[in-house]
mmCIF file of C-alpha atoms in Angstrom:
data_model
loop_
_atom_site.group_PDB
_atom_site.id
_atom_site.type_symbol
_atom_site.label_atom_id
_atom_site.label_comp_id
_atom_site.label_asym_id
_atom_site.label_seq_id
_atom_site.Cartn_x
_atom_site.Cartn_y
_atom_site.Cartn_z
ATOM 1 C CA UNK L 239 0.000 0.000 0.000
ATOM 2 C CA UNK L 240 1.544 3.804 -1.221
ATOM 3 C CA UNK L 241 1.752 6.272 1.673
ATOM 4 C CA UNK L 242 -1.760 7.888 2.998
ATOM 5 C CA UNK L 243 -1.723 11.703 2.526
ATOM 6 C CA UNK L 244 -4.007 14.240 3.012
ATOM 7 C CA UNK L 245 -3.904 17.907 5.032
ATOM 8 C CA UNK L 246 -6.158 21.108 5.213
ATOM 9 C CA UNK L 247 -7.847 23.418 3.242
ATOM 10 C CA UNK L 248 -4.847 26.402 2.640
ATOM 11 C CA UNK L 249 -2.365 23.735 2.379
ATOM 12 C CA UNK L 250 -0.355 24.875 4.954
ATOM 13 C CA UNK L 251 -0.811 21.373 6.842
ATOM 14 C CA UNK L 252 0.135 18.220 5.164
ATOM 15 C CA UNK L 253 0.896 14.313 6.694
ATOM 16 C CA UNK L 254 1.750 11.266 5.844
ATOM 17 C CA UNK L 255 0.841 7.706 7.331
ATOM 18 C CA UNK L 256 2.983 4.831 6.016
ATOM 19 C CA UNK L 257 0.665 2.350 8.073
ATOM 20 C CA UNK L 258 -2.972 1.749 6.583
ATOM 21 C CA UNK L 259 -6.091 2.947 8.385
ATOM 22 C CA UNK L 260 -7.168 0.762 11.184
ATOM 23 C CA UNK L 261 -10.680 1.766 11.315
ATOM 24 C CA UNK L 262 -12.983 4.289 10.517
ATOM 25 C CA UNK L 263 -16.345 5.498 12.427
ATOM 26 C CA UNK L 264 -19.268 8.407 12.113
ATOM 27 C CA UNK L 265 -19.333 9.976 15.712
ATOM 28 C CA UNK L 266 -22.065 11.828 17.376
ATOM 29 C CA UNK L 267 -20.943 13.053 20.398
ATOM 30 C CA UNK L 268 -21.446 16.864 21.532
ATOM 31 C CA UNK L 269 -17.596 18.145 20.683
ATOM 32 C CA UNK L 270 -17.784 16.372 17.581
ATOM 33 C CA UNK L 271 -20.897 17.722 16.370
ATOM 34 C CA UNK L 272 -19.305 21.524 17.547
ATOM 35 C CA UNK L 273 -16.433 20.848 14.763
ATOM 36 C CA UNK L 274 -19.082 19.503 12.093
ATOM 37 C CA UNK L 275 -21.533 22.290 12.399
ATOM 38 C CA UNK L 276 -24.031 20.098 14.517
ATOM 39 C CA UNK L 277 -23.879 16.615 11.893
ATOM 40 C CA UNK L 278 -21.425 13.383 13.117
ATOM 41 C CA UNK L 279 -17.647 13.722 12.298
ATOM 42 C CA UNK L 280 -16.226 10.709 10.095
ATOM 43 C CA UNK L 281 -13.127 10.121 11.881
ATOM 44 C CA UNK L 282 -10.311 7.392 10.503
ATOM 45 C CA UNK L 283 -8.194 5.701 13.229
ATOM 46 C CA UNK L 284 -4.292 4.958 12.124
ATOM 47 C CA UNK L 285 -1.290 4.016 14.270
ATOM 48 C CA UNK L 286 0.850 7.207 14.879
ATOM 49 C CA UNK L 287 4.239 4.942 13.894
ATOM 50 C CA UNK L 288 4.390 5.927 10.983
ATOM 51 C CA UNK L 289 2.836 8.971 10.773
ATOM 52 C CA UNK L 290 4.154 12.550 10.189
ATOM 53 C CA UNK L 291 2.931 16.016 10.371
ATOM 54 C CA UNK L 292 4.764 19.071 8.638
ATOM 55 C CA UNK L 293 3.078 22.540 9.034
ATOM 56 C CA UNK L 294 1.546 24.905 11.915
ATOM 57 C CA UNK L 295 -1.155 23.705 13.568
ATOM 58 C CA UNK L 296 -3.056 24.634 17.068
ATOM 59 C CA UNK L 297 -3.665 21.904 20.082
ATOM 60 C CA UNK L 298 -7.176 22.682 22.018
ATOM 61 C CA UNK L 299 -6.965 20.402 24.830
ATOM 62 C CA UNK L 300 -9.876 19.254 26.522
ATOM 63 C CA UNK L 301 -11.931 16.414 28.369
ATOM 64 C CA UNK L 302 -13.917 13.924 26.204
ATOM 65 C CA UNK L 303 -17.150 12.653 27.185
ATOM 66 C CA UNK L 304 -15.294 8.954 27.601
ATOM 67 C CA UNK L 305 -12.608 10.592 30.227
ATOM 68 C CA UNK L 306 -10.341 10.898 28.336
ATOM 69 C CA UNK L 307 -7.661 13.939 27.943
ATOM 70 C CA UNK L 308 -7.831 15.393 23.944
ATOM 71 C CA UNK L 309 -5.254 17.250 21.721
ATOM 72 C CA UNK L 310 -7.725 18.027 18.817
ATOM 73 C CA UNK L 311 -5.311 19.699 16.578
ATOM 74 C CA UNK L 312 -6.633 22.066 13.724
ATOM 75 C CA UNK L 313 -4.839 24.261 10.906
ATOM 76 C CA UNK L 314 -3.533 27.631 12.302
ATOM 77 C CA UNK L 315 -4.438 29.482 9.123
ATOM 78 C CA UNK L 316 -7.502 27.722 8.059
ATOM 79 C CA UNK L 317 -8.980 26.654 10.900
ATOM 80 C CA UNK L 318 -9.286 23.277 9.430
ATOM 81 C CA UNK L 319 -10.049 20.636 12.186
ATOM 82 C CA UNK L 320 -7.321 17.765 11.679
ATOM 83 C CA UNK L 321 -6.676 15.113 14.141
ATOM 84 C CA UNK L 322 -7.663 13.802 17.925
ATOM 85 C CA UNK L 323 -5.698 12.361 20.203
ATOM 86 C CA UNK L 324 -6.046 10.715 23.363
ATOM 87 C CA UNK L 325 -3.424 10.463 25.985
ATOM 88 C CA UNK L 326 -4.506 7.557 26.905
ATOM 89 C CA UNK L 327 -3.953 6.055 23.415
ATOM 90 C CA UNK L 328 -0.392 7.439 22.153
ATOM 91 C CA UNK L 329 -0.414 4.782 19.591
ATOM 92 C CA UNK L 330 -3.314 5.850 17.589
ATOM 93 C CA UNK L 331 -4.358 8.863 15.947
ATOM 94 C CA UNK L 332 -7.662 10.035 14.617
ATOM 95 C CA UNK L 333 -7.944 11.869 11.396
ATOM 96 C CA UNK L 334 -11.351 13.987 10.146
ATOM 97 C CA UNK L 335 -11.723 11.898 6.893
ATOM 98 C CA UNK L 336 -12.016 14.767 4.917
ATOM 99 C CA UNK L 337 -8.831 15.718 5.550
ATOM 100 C CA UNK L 338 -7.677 12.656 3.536
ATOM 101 C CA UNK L 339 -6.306 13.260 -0.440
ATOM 102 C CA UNK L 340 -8.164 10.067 -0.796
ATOM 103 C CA UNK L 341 -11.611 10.091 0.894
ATOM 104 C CA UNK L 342 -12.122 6.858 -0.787
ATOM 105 C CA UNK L 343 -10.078 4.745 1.030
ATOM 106 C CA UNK L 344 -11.524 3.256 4.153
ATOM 107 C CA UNK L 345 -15.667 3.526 4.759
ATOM 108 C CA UNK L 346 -17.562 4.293 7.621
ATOM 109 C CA UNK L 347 -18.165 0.747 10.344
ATOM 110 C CA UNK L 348 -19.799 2.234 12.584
ATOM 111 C CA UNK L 349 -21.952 5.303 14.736
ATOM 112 C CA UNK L 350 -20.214 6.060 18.089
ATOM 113 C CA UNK L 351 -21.925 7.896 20.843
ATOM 114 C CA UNK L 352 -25.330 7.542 18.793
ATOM 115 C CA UNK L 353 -27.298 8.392 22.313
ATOM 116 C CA UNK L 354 -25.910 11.963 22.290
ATOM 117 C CA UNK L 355 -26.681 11.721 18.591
ATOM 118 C CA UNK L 356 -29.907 14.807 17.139
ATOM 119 C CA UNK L 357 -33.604 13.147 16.931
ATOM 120 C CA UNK L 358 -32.585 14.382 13.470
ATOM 121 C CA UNK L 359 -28.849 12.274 12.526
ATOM 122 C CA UNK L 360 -29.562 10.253 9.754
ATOM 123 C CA UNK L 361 -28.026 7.078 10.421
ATOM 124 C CA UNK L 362 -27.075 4.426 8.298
ATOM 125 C CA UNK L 363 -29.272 1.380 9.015
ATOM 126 C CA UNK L 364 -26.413 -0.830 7.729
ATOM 127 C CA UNK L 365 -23.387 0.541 10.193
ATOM 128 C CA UNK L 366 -22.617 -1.065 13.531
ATOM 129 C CA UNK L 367 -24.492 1.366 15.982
ATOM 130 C CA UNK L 368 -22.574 2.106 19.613
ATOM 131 C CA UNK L 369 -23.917 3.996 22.008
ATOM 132 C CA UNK L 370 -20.402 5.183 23.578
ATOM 133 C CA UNK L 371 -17.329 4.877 23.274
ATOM 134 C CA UNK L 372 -15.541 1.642 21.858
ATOM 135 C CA UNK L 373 -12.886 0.075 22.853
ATOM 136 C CA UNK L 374 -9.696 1.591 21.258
ATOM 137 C CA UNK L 375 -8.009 -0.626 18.872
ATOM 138 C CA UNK L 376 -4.871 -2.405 19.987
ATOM 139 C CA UNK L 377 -1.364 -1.043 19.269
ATOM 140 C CA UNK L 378 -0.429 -2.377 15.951
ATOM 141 C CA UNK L 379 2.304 -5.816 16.078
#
């Protein structure tokens, strides 16, 4: 598999993952739906070995819903919202799909958090439905 690329809006941002996606899920909580103007965020999981970031970006650092302590990192210029990532999960990274060159490469599994989701979200009746958080997935071997 060639290198996954992708980066933001201006340009100014770009990465690279050697490693292919390990998942990829629609979620619904409330500080995703803040960065997707109120819809669910499709959000692409990858190992961080591997991965590399060039450009400015800033770090908002905040509490998720699960517990867990975010970096959700955005374009400085752009504002374009990037990546999340959880300290308690160094190996992973999450990456707003449409941030990816390639939107085509890895589809939607799953809705996470669907019981913060709007009476509204249309959900797909053929994706996995969580009500939470999932378990993260394991550090790559």
């Amino acid at each position: 598999m060639a290198n996954v690329t992708g980066g933001c809006l201006c340009g100014d941002v770009r990465f690279t993952s050697s490693q292919k996606p390990l998942s990829a899920r629609i979620c619904w909580c409330r500080t995703c739906r803040y960065f997707a103007a109120g819809n669910g965020t499709v959000n692409v999981v990858f190992p961080t070995d591997g991965f590399e970031v060039t450009g400015d970006m800033a770090d908002f650092v905040s509490a998720a819903d699960s517990g867990s302590r975010m970096h959700r990192r955005f374009c400085k210029t752009c504002g374009t919202q990037l990546f999340s990532e959880a300290e308690s999960r160094p190996h992973l990274i999450i990456v707003r799909a449409g941030a990816l060159d390639d939107q085509s490469l890895v589809a939607p599994t799953a809705h996470i958090w669907t019981r913060e989701a709007p009476d509204w979200a249309c959900l797909d009746p053929d994706l996995e439905r969580i009500e939470g958080q999932p378990p993260a997935p394991p550090p790559p071997t």
